[in-house]
Amino acid sequence: HETMSNNLDDATAQEEAAIKSHEELMAAKSKEVEALSAAIESKQSAIGELGVEIVTLKEDLDDTQNALAADEKYLAELKKGCETKTAEWEERSKLRADELVALADTIKVLNDDDALELFKKTLPSPTSSFVQIAVSSSALRSRALAHLQDARQTAMKPDRAGLDLLMLALAGKRSMSQGAFDKVIKMCDEMVE
């Protein structure tokens, strides 16, 4: 009985040690489960945040790609515009250079001695001018009388009377007044008709 009692005590001690070991193991495993559950929750939260960040980054990537495409299109338009402006500038520069050469040639021709002689020949003499010279009514009357006298000498006898009348009107005192010459002009016009 004593052996049995010793065996029972040993078995009970072993059982109690196993229970204690099991309880310690369960406590450790419970702590481990809690730690792993917290890690899982943390990782799931991180996965959610990463998912949102990935979506945001994809949207940013799309926006950046669209902006890049728009910028490349704008750059192509700028290059085309610059090429056009460069071509226009070159054409204007060439035209300006041609104009400067033409002006230099013109100045050279105008400064030449032959051109000076040609200009001297084409210019009117100092006695002739484009300025209208005022003629007095008495000078006009004198010229008209001279022409009438020439015409009277070559005219037939019936026409001389009209010419004499005109000459008398021009030589008279009334012809000095304003408007009298108009009558003479009218008489001349009637004779011509």
mmCIF file of N, CA, C and O in Angstrom, residues 77-168:
data_model
loop_
_atom_site.group_PDB
_atom_site.id
_atom_site.type_symbol
_atom_site.label_atom_id
_atom_site.label_comp_id
_atom_site.label_asym_id
_atom_site.label_seq_id
_atom_site.Cartn_x
_atom_site.Cartn_y
_atom_site.Cartn_z
ATOM 1 N N GLU A 77 3.942 71.581 -80.152
ATOM 2 C CA GLU A 77 3.395 72.804 -80.739
ATOM 3 C C GLU A 77 4.406 73.949 -80.646
ATOM 4 O O GLU A 77 4.546 74.738 -81.582
ATOM 5 N N LEU A 78 5.106 74.032 -79.510
ATOM 6 C CA LEU A 78 6.133 75.065 -79.352
ATOM 7 C C LEU A 78 7.258 74.877 -80.371
ATOM 8 O O LEU A 78 7.728 75.848 -80.967
ATOM 9 N N LYS A 79 7.682 73.623 -80.547
ATOM 10 C CA LYS A 79 8.753 73.364 -81.517
ATOM 11 C C LYS A 79 8.303 73.764 -82.912
ATOM 12 O O LYS A 79 9.057 74.396 -83.656
ATOM 13 N N LYS A 80 7.044 73.405 -83.260
ATOM 14 C CA LYS A 80 6.522 73.757 -84.577
ATOM 15 C C LYS A 80 6.435 75.274 -84.719
ATOM 16 O O LYS A 80 6.831 75.833 -85.742
ATOM 17 N N GLY A 81 5.930 75.941 -83.656
ATOM 18 C CA GLY A 81 5.850 77.404 -83.677
ATOM 19 C C GLY A 81 7.224 78.036 -83.790
ATOM 20 O O GLY A 81 7.413 79.009 -84.523
ATOM 21 N N CYS A 82 8.188 77.493 -83.056
ATOM 22 C CA CYS A 82 9.562 78.026 -83.116
ATOM 23 C C CYS A 82 10.156 77.831 -84.504
ATOM 24 O O CYS A 82 10.836 78.723 -85.024
ATOM 25 N N GLU A 83 9.900 76.668 -85.108
ATOM 26 C CA GLU A 83 10.409 76.427 -86.459
ATOM 27 C C GLU A 83 9.797 77.425 -87.435
ATOM 28 O O GLU A 83 10.495 77.976 -88.298
ATOM 29 N N THR A 84 8.484 77.665 -87.286
ATOM 30 C CA THR A 84 7.812 78.625 -88.166
ATOM 31 C C THR A 84 8.383 80.021 -87.960
ATOM 32 O O THR A 84 8.701 80.722 -88.934
ATOM 33 N N LYS A 85 8.523 80.427 -86.692
ATOM 34 C CA LYS A 85 9.060 81.758 -86.400
ATOM 35 C C LYS A 85 10.505 81.885 -86.883
ATOM 36 O O LYS A 85 10.900 82.926 -87.390
ATOM 37 N N THR A 86 11.273 80.803 -86.740
ATOM 38 C CA THR A 86 12.658 80.826 -87.208
ATOM 39 C C THR A 86 12.694 80.999 -88.724
ATOM 40 O O THR A 86 13.480 81.799 -89.245
ATOM 41 N N ALA A 87 11.819 80.265 -89.425
ATOM 42 C CA ALA A 87 11.777 80.388 -90.883
ATOM 43 C C ALA A 87 11.359 81.797 -91.292
ATOM 44 O O ALA A 87 11.943 82.391 -92.205
ATOM 45 N N GLU A 88 10.342 82.343 -90.600
ATOM 46 C CA GLU A 88 9.898 83.709 -90.907
ATOM 47 C C GLU A 88 11.014 84.713 -90.625
ATOM 48 O O GLU A 88 11.220 85.649 -91.400
ATOM 49 N N TRP A 89 11.730 84.518 -89.523
ATOM 50 C CA TRP A 89 12.823 85.428 -89.173
ATOM 51 C C TRP A 89 13.921 85.358 -90.216
ATOM 52 O O TRP A 89 14.476 86.386 -90.626
ATOM 53 N N GLU A 90 14.250 84.146 -90.647
ATOM 54 C CA GLU A 90 15.293 84.007 -91.665
ATOM 55 C C GLU A 90 14.869 84.685 -92.957
ATOM 56 O O GLU A 90 15.674 85.349 -93.615
ATOM 57 N N GLU A 91 13.586 84.537 -93.308
ATOM 58 C CA GLU A 91 13.093 85.162 -94.535
ATOM 59 C C GLU A 91 13.131 86.687 -94.408
ATOM 60 O O GLU A 91 13.568 87.384 -95.325
ATOM 61 N N ARG A 92 12.700 87.202 -93.231
ATOM 62 C CA ARG A 92 12.748 88.655 -93.016
ATOM 63 C C ARG A 92 14.181 89.165 -93.021
ATOM 64 O O ARG A 92 14.471 90.222 -93.579
ATOM 65 N N SER A 93 15.076 88.403 -92.393
ATOM 66 C CA SER A 93 16.481 88.818 -92.349
ATOM 67 C C SER A 93 17.073 88.847 -93.753
ATOM 68 O O SER A 93 17.807 89.772 -94.110
ATOM 69 N N LYS A 94 16.734 87.828 -94.552
ATOM 70 C CA LYS A 94 17.228 87.779 -95.931
ATOM 71 C C LYS A 94 16.671 88.956 -96.732
ATOM 72 O O LYS A 94 17.406 89.627 -97.462
ATOM 73 N N LEU A 95 15.358 89.216 -96.562
ATOM 74 C CA LEU A 95 14.730 90.325 -97.270
ATOM 75 C C LEU A 95 15.362 91.654 -96.850
ATOM 76 O O LEU A 95 15.653 92.503 -97.689
ATOM 77 N N ARG A 96 15.598 91.800 -95.557
ATOM 78 C CA ARG A 96 16.231 93.040 -95.055
ATOM 79 C C ARG A 96 17.648 93.179 -95.609
ATOM 80 O O ARG A 96 18.054 94.277 -96.016
ATOM 81 N N ALA A 97 18.384 92.085 -95.636
ATOM 82 C CA ALA A 97 19.741 92.139 -96.183
ATOM 83 C C ALA A 97 19.693 92.521 -97.662
ATOM 84 O O ALA A 97 20.497 93.345 -98.126
ATOM 85 N N ASP A 98 18.725 91.950 -98.409
ATOM 86 C CA ASP A 98 18.585 92.302 -99.825
ATOM 87 C C ASP A 98 18.239 93.782 -99.984
ATOM 88 O O ASP A 98 18.751 94.461 -100.875
ATOM 89 N N GLU A 99 17.353 94.279 -99.101
ATOM 90 C CA GLU A 99 16.992 95.697 -99.158
ATOM 91 C C GLU A 99 18.197 96.583 -98.861
ATOM 92 O O GLU A 99 18.396 97.610 -99.515
ATOM 93 N N LEU A 100 19.001 96.185 -97.887
ATOM 94 C CA LEU A 100 20.190 96.974 -97.549
ATOM 95 C C LEU A 100 21.176 96.983 -98.714
ATOM 96 O O LEU A 100 21.791 98.018 -99.014
ATOM 97 N N VAL A 101 21.326 95.830 -99.372
ATOM 98 C CA VAL A 101 22.213 95.769 -100.538
ATOM 99 C C VAL A 101 21.671 96.672 -101.642
ATOM 100 O O VAL A 101 22.425 97.424 -102.279
ATOM 101 N N ALA A 102 20.337 96.614 -101.862
ATOM 102 C CA ALA A 102 19.732 97.454 -102.897
ATOM 103 C C ALA A 102 19.899 98.933 -102.566
ATOM 104 O O ALA A 102 20.197 99.746 -103.454
ATOM 105 N N LEU A 103 19.724 99.283 -101.292
ATOM 106 C CA LEU A 103 19.925 100.680 -100.889
ATOM 107 C C LEU A 103 21.375 101.118 -101.087
ATOM 108 O O LEU A 103 21.637 102.229 -101.560
ATOM 109 N N ALA A 104 22.295 100.243 -100.739
ATOM 110 C CA ALA A 104 23.711 100.575 -100.914
ATOM 111 C C ALA A 104 24.021 100.770 -102.402
ATOM 112 O O ALA A 104 24.725 101.720 -102.777
ATOM 113 N N ASP A 105 23.471 99.890 -103.245
ATOM 114 C CA ASP A 105 23.680 100.032 -104.695
ATOM 115 C C ASP A 105 23.064 101.334 -105.208
ATOM 116 O O ASP A 105 23.657 102.032 -106.029
ATOM 117 N N THR A 106 21.870 101.664 -104.708
ATOM 118 C CA THR A 106 21.201 102.892 -105.131
ATOM 119 C C THR A 106 22.021 104.115 -104.724
ATOM 120 O O THR A 106 22.202 105.042 -105.515
ATOM 121 N N ILE A 107 22.498 104.114 -103.493
ATOM 122 C CA ILE A 107 23.326 105.232 -103.023
ATOM 123 C C ILE A 107 24.595 105.336 -103.860
ATOM 124 O O ILE A 107 25.023 106.434 -104.230
ATOM 125 N N LYS A 108 25.171 104.192 -104.193
ATOM 126 C CA LYS A 108 26.385 104.197 -105.011
ATOM 127 C C LYS A 108 26.087 104.801 -106.380
ATOM 128 O O LYS A 108 26.859 105.628 -106.889
ATOM 129 N N VAL A 109 24.941 104.403 -106.974
ATOM 130 C CA VAL A 109 24.576 104.935 -108.290
ATOM 131 C C VAL A 109 24.307 106.433 -108.196
ATOM 132 O O VAL A 109 24.744 107.211 -109.045
ATOM 133 N N LEU A 110 23.601 106.845 -107.136
ATOM 134 C CA LEU A 110 23.270 108.265 -107.000
ATOM 135 C C LEU A 110 24.501 109.122 -106.722
ATOM 136 O O LEU A 110 24.541 110.296 -107.103
ATOM 137 N N ASN A 111 25.478 108.564 -106.073
ATOM 138 C CA ASN A 111 26.703 109.311 -105.783
ATOM 139 C C ASN A 111 27.692 109.306 -106.949
ATOM 140 O O ASN A 111 28.700 109.992 -106.910
ATOM 141 N N ASP A 112 27.416 108.548 -107.974
ATOM 142 C CA ASP A 112 28.308 108.444 -109.123
ATOM 143 C C ASP A 112 28.323 109.774 -109.888
ATOM 144 O O ASP A 112 27.328 110.495 -109.947
ATOM 145 N N ASP A 113 29.444 110.100 -110.518
ATOM 146 C CA ASP A 113 29.580 111.356 -111.275
ATOM 147 C C ASP A 113 28.656 111.381 -112.481
ATOM 148 O O ASP A 113 28.121 112.436 -112.846
ATOM 149 N N ASP A 114 28.442 110.219 -113.115
ATOM 150 C CA ASP A 114 27.539 110.159 -114.276
ATOM 151 C C ASP A 114 26.122 110.530 -113.865
ATOM 152 O O ASP A 114 25.406 111.216 -114.601
ATOM 153 N N ALA A 115 25.707 110.076 -112.694
ATOM 154 C CA ALA A 115 24.362 110.386 -112.206
ATOM 155 C C ALA A 115 24.228 111.877 -111.936
ATOM 156 O O ALA A 115 23.182 112.479 -112.218
ATOM 157 N N LEU A 116 25.282 112.484 -111.434
ATOM 158 C CA LEU A 116 25.246 113.916 -111.163
ATOM 159 C C LEU A 116 25.059 114.696 -112.466
ATOM 160 O O LEU A 116 24.253 115.623 -112.531
ATOM 161 N N GLU A 117 25.776 114.285 -113.490
ATOM 162 C CA GLU A 117 25.642 114.955 -114.791
ATOM 163 C C GLU A 117 24.234 114.773 -115.341
ATOM 164 O O GLU A 117 23.641 115.697 -115.898
ATOM 165 N N LEU A 118 23.687 113.572 -115.189
ATOM 166 C CA LEU A 118 22.330 113.299 -115.667
ATOM 167 C C LEU A 118 21.319 114.163 -114.913
ATOM 168 O O LEU A 118 20.407 114.729 -115.517
ATOM 169 N N PHE A 119 21.506 114.287 -113.598
ATOM 170 C CA PHE A 119 20.611 115.130 -112.823
ATOM 171 C C PHE A 119 20.692 116.585 -113.275
ATOM 172 O O PHE A 119 19.680 117.280 -113.359
ATOM 173 N N LYS A 120 21.902 117.036 -113.550
ATOM 174 C CA LYS A 120 22.059 118.427 -113.994
ATOM 175 C C LYS A 120 21.336 118.663 -115.313
ATOM 176 O O LYS A 120 20.765 119.721 -115.536
ATOM 177 N N LYS A 121 21.358 117.637 -116.188
ATOM 178 C CA LYS A 121 20.687 117.773 -117.487
ATOM 179 C C LYS A 121 19.174 117.768 -117.321
ATOM 180 O O LYS A 121 18.473 118.455 -118.066
ATOM 181 N N THR A 122 18.667 116.977 -116.385
ATOM 182 C CA THR A 122 17.212 116.870 -116.245
ATOM 183 C C THR A 122 16.607 118.005 -115.450
ATOM 184 O O THR A 122 15.422 118.291 -115.587
ATOM 185 N N LEU A 123 17.375 118.650 -114.610
ATOM 186 C CA LEU A 123 16.843 119.764 -113.833
ATOM 187 C C LEU A 123 16.647 120.969 -114.728
ATOM 188 O O LEU A 123 17.428 121.212 -115.651
ATOM 189 N N PRO A 124 15.594 121.743 -114.468
ATOM 190 C CA PRO A 124 15.384 122.936 -115.295
ATOM 191 C C PRO A 124 16.480 123.970 -115.042
ATOM 192 O O PRO A 124 17.128 123.968 -114.002
ATOM 193 N N SER A 125 16.650 124.809 -116.022
ATOM 194 C CA SER A 125 17.673 125.840 -115.870
ATOM 195 C C SER A 125 17.234 126.825 -114.795
ATOM 196 O O SER A 125 16.063 126.898 -114.452
ATOM 197 N N PRO A 126 18.176 127.599 -114.283
ATOM 198 C CA PRO A 126 17.825 128.540 -113.208
ATOM 199 C C PRO A 126 16.747 129.538 -113.614
ATOM 200 O O PRO A 126 16.039 130.062 -112.784
ATOM 201 N N THR A 127 16.608 129.802 -114.930
ATOM 202 C CA THR A 127 15.608 130.781 -115.349
ATOM 203 C C THR A 127 14.215 130.171 -115.354
ATOM 204 O O THR A 127 13.234 130.884 -115.186
ATOM 205 N N SER A 128 14.098 128.851 -115.566
ATOM 206 C CA SER A 128 12.770 128.250 -115.563
ATOM 207 C C SER A 128 12.470 127.718 -114.167
ATOM 208 O O SER A 128 13.359 127.312 -113.440
ATOM 209 N N SER A 129 11.186 127.719 -113.869
ATOM 210 C CA SER A 129 10.806 127.323 -112.523
ATOM 211 C C SER A 129 9.394 126.774 -112.553
ATOM 212 O O SER A 129 8.615 127.059 -113.454
ATOM 213 N N PHE A 130 9.067 125.990 -111.542
ATOM 214 C CA PHE A 130 7.715 125.477 -111.402
ATOM 215 C C PHE A 130 6.833 126.450 -110.628
ATOM 216 O O PHE A 130 5.643 126.247 -110.521
ATOM 217 N N VAL A 131 7.411 127.493 -110.114
ATOM 218 C CA VAL A 131 6.664 128.457 -109.328
ATOM 219 C C VAL A 131 5.888 129.364 -110.284
ATOM 220 O O VAL A 131 6.434 129.880 -111.247
ATOM 221 N N GLN A 132 4.582 129.522 -110.005
ATOM 222 C CA GLN A 132 3.772 130.367 -110.861
ATOM 223 C C GLN A 132 4.114 131.825 -110.565
ATOM 224 O O GLN A 132 4.197 132.230 -109.419
ATOM 225 N N ILE A 133 4.317 132.556 -111.627
ATOM 226 C CA ILE A 133 4.655 133.973 -111.480
ATOM 227 C C ILE A 133 3.376 134.773 -111.667
ATOM 228 O O ILE A 133 2.606 134.542 -112.600
ATOM 229 N N ALA A 134 3.128 135.685 -110.783
ATOM 230 C CA ALA A 134 1.923 136.503 -110.868
ATOM 231 C C ALA A 134 2.041 137.441 -112.067
ATOM 232 O O ALA A 134 3.083 138.048 -112.299
ATOM 233 N N VAL A 135 0.974 137.492 -112.832
ATOM 234 C CA VAL A 135 0.953 138.358 -114.009
ATOM 235 C C VAL A 135 -0.096 139.436 -113.760
ATOM 236 O O VAL A 135 -1.231 139.133 -113.406
ATOM 237 N N SER A 136 0.294 140.657 -113.959
ATOM 238 C CA SER A 136 -0.649 141.763 -113.723
ATOM 239 C C SER A 136 -1.637 141.843 -114.876
ATOM 240 O O SER A 136 -1.391 141.362 -115.979
ATOM 241 N N SER A 137 -2.759 142.456 -114.599
ATOM 242 C CA SER A 137 -3.801 142.569 -115.637
ATOM 243 C C SER A 137 -3.315 143.444 -116.794
ATOM 244 O O SER A 137 -3.664 143.209 -117.951
ATOM 245 N N SER A 138 -2.484 144.424 -116.486
ATOM 246 C CA SER A 138 -1.987 145.282 -117.578
ATOM 247 C C SER A 138 -1.061 144.490 -118.495
ATOM 248 O O SER A 138 -1.071 144.683 -119.720
ATOM 249 N N ALA A 139 -0.266 143.575 -117.918
ATOM 250 C CA ALA A 139 0.613 142.754 -118.754
ATOM 251 C C ALA A 139 -0.221 141.827 -119.627
ATOM 252 O O ALA A 139 0.089 141.624 -120.812
ATOM 253 N N LEU A 140 -1.281 141.270 -119.047
ATOM 254 C CA LEU A 140 -2.167 140.420 -119.844
ATOM 255 C C LEU A 140 -2.816 141.218 -120.973
ATOM 256 O O LEU A 140 -2.924 140.748 -122.118
ATOM 257 N N ARG A 141 -3.244 142.443 -120.652
ATOM 258 C CA ARG A 141 -3.864 143.291 -121.657
ATOM 259 C C ARG A 141 -2.891 143.584 -122.791
ATOM 260 O O ARG A 141 -3.244 143.537 -123.976
ATOM 261 N N SER A 142 -1.637 143.866 -122.437
ATOM 262 C CA SER A 142 -0.622 144.171 -123.453
ATOM 263 C C SER A 142 -0.393 142.964 -124.351
ATOM 264 O O SER A 142 -0.287 143.114 -125.585
ATOM 265 N N ARG A 143 -0.313 141.792 -123.768
ATOM 266 C CA ARG A 143 -0.110 140.579 -124.572
ATOM 267 C C ARG A 143 -1.294 140.312 -125.481
ATOM 268 O O ARG A 143 -1.146 139.935 -126.659
ATOM 269 N N ALA A 144 -2.505 140.513 -124.926
ATOM 270 C CA ALA A 144 -3.713 140.299 -125.727
ATOM 271 C C ALA A 144 -3.753 141.280 -126.899
ATOM 272 O O ALA A 144 -4.091 140.916 -128.035
ATOM 273 N N LEU A 145 -3.395 142.546 -126.641
ATOM 274 C CA LEU A 145 -3.377 143.552 -127.714
ATOM 275 C C LEU A 145 -2.362 143.174 -128.788
ATOM 276 O O LEU A 145 -2.633 143.324 -129.996
ATOM 277 N N ALA A 146 -1.195 142.669 -128.373
ATOM 278 C CA ALA A 146 -0.167 142.278 -129.345
ATOM 279 C C ALA A 146 -0.683 141.142 -130.223
ATOM 280 O O ALA A 146 -0.500 141.161 -131.456
ATOM 281 N N HIS A 147 -1.342 140.160 -129.605
ATOM 282 C CA HIS A 147 -1.894 139.046 -130.390
ATOM 283 C C HIS A 147 -2.998 139.528 -131.328
ATOM 284 O O HIS A 147 -3.091 139.063 -132.475
ATOM 285 N N LEU A 148 -3.827 140.428 -130.829
ATOM 286 C CA LEU A 148 -4.899 140.945 -131.672
ATOM 287 C C LEU A 148 -4.342 141.730 -132.864
ATOM 288 O O LEU A 148 -4.862 141.652 -133.985
ATOM 289 N N GLN A 149 -3.275 142.506 -132.653
ATOM 290 C CA GLN A 149 -2.675 143.256 -133.752
ATOM 291 C C GLN A 149 -2.105 142.295 -134.796
ATOM 292 O O GLN A 149 -2.234 142.525 -135.996
ATOM 293 N N ASP A 150 -1.463 141.196 -134.330
ATOM 294 C CA ASP A 150 -0.944 140.199 -135.278
ATOM 295 C C ASP A 150 -2.093 139.571 -136.058
ATOM 296 O O ASP A 150 -2.003 139.376 -137.289
ATOM 297 N N ALA A 151 -3.176 139.275 -135.357
ATOM 298 C CA ALA A 151 -4.324 138.645 -136.013
ATOM 299 C C ALA A 151 -4.982 139.621 -137.002
ATOM 300 O O ALA A 151 -5.450 139.219 -138.063
ATOM 301 N N ARG A 152 -4.994 140.935 -136.663
ATOM 302 C CA ARG A 152 -5.617 141.942 -137.529
ATOM 303 C C ARG A 152 -4.873 142.047 -138.854
ATOM 304 O O ARG A 152 -5.458 142.238 -139.915
ATOM 305 N N GLN A 153 -3.550 141.927 -138.801
ATOM 306 C CA GLN A 153 -2.751 142.055 -140.016
ATOM 307 C C GLN A 153 -3.013 140.893 -140.970
ATOM 308 O O GLN A 153 -2.963 141.069 -142.178
ATOM 309 N N THR A 154 -3.290 139.726 -140.431
ATOM 310 C CA THR A 154 -3.506 138.573 -141.311
ATOM 311 C C THR A 154 -4.984 138.347 -141.596
ATOM 312 O O THR A 154 -5.326 137.516 -142.441
ATOM 313 N N ALA A 155 -5.873 139.067 -140.934
ATOM 314 C CA ALA A 155 -7.309 138.835 -141.095
ATOM 315 C C ALA A 155 -7.839 139.495 -142.357
ATOM 316 O O ALA A 155 -7.260 140.444 -142.881
ATOM 317 N N MET A 156 -8.937 138.965 -142.832
ATOM 318 C CA MET A 156 -9.643 139.547 -143.975
ATOM 319 C C MET A 156 -10.342 140.826 -143.526
ATOM 320 O O MET A 156 -10.574 141.029 -142.343
ATOM 321 N N LYS A 157 -10.728 141.655 -144.484
ATOM 322 C CA LYS A 157 -11.303 142.945 -144.190
ATOM 323 C C LYS A 157 -12.567 142.861 -143.340
ATOM 324 O O LYS A 157 -12.716 143.639 -142.389
ATOM 325 N N PRO A 158 -13.508 141.935 -143.585
ATOM 326 C CA PRO A 158 -14.731 141.916 -142.754
ATOM 327 C C PRO A 158 -14.441 141.565 -141.293
ATOM 328 O O PRO A 158 -15.138 142.030 -140.387
ATOM 329 N N ASP A 159 -13.387 140.774 -141.043
ATOM 330 C CA ASP A 159 -13.078 140.371 -139.666
ATOM 331 C C ASP A 159 -12.321 141.458 -138.910
ATOM 332 O O ASP A 159 -12.272 141.443 -137.679
ATOM 333 N N ARG A 160 -11.725 142.424 -139.643
ATOM 334 C CA ARG A 160 -10.922 143.449 -139.000
ATOM 335 C C ARG A 160 -11.757 144.328 -138.080
ATOM 336 O O ARG A 160 -11.275 144.799 -137.056
ATOM 337 N N ALA A 161 -13.028 144.525 -138.440
ATOM 338 C CA ALA A 161 -13.887 145.403 -137.628
ATOM 339 C C ALA A 161 -14.054 144.811 -136.221
ATOM 340 O O ALA A 161 -13.980 145.531 -135.218
ATOM 341 N N GLY A 162 -14.269 143.511 -136.149
ATOM 342 C CA GLY A 162 -14.430 142.868 -134.832
ATOM 343 C C GLY A 162 -13.139 142.925 -134.024
ATOM 344 O O GLY A 162 -13.159 143.181 -132.818
ATOM 345 N N LEU A 163 -12.017 142.732 -134.718
ATOM 346 C CA LEU A 163 -10.741 142.800 -134.023
ATOM 347 C C LEU A 163 -10.455 144.208 -133.541
ATOM 348 O O LEU A 163 -9.921 144.408 -132.447
ATOM 349 N N ASP A 164 -10.841 145.217 -134.388
ATOM 350 C CA ASP A 164 -10.659 146.609 -133.980
ATOM 351 C C ASP A 164 -11.484 146.908 -132.733
ATOM 352 O O ASP A 164 -11.032 147.614 -131.826
ATOM 353 N N LEU A 165 -12.686 146.374 -132.703
ATOM 354 C CA LEU A 165 -13.550 146.590 -131.553
ATOM 355 C C LEU A 165 -12.930 145.989 -130.289
ATOM 356 O O LEU A 165 -12.929 146.614 -129.227
ATOM 357 N N LEU A 166 -12.372 144.787 -130.417
ATOM 358 C CA LEU A 166 -11.717 144.142 -129.271
ATOM 359 C C LEU A 166 -10.509 144.957 -128.812
ATOM 360 O O LEU A 166 -10.295 145.130 -127.602
ATOM 361 N N MET A 167 -9.730 145.420 -129.782
ATOM 362 C CA MET A 167 -8.551 146.206 -129.422
ATOM 363 C C MET A 167 -8.953 147.493 -128.730
ATOM 364 O O MET A 167 -8.313 147.925 -127.761
ATOM 365 N N LEU A 168 -10.031 148.130 -129.205
ATOM 366 C CA LEU A 168 -10.516 149.353 -128.592
ATOM 367 C C LEU A 168 -10.983 149.086 -127.162
ATOM 368 O O LEU A 168 -10.708 149.870 -126.254
#
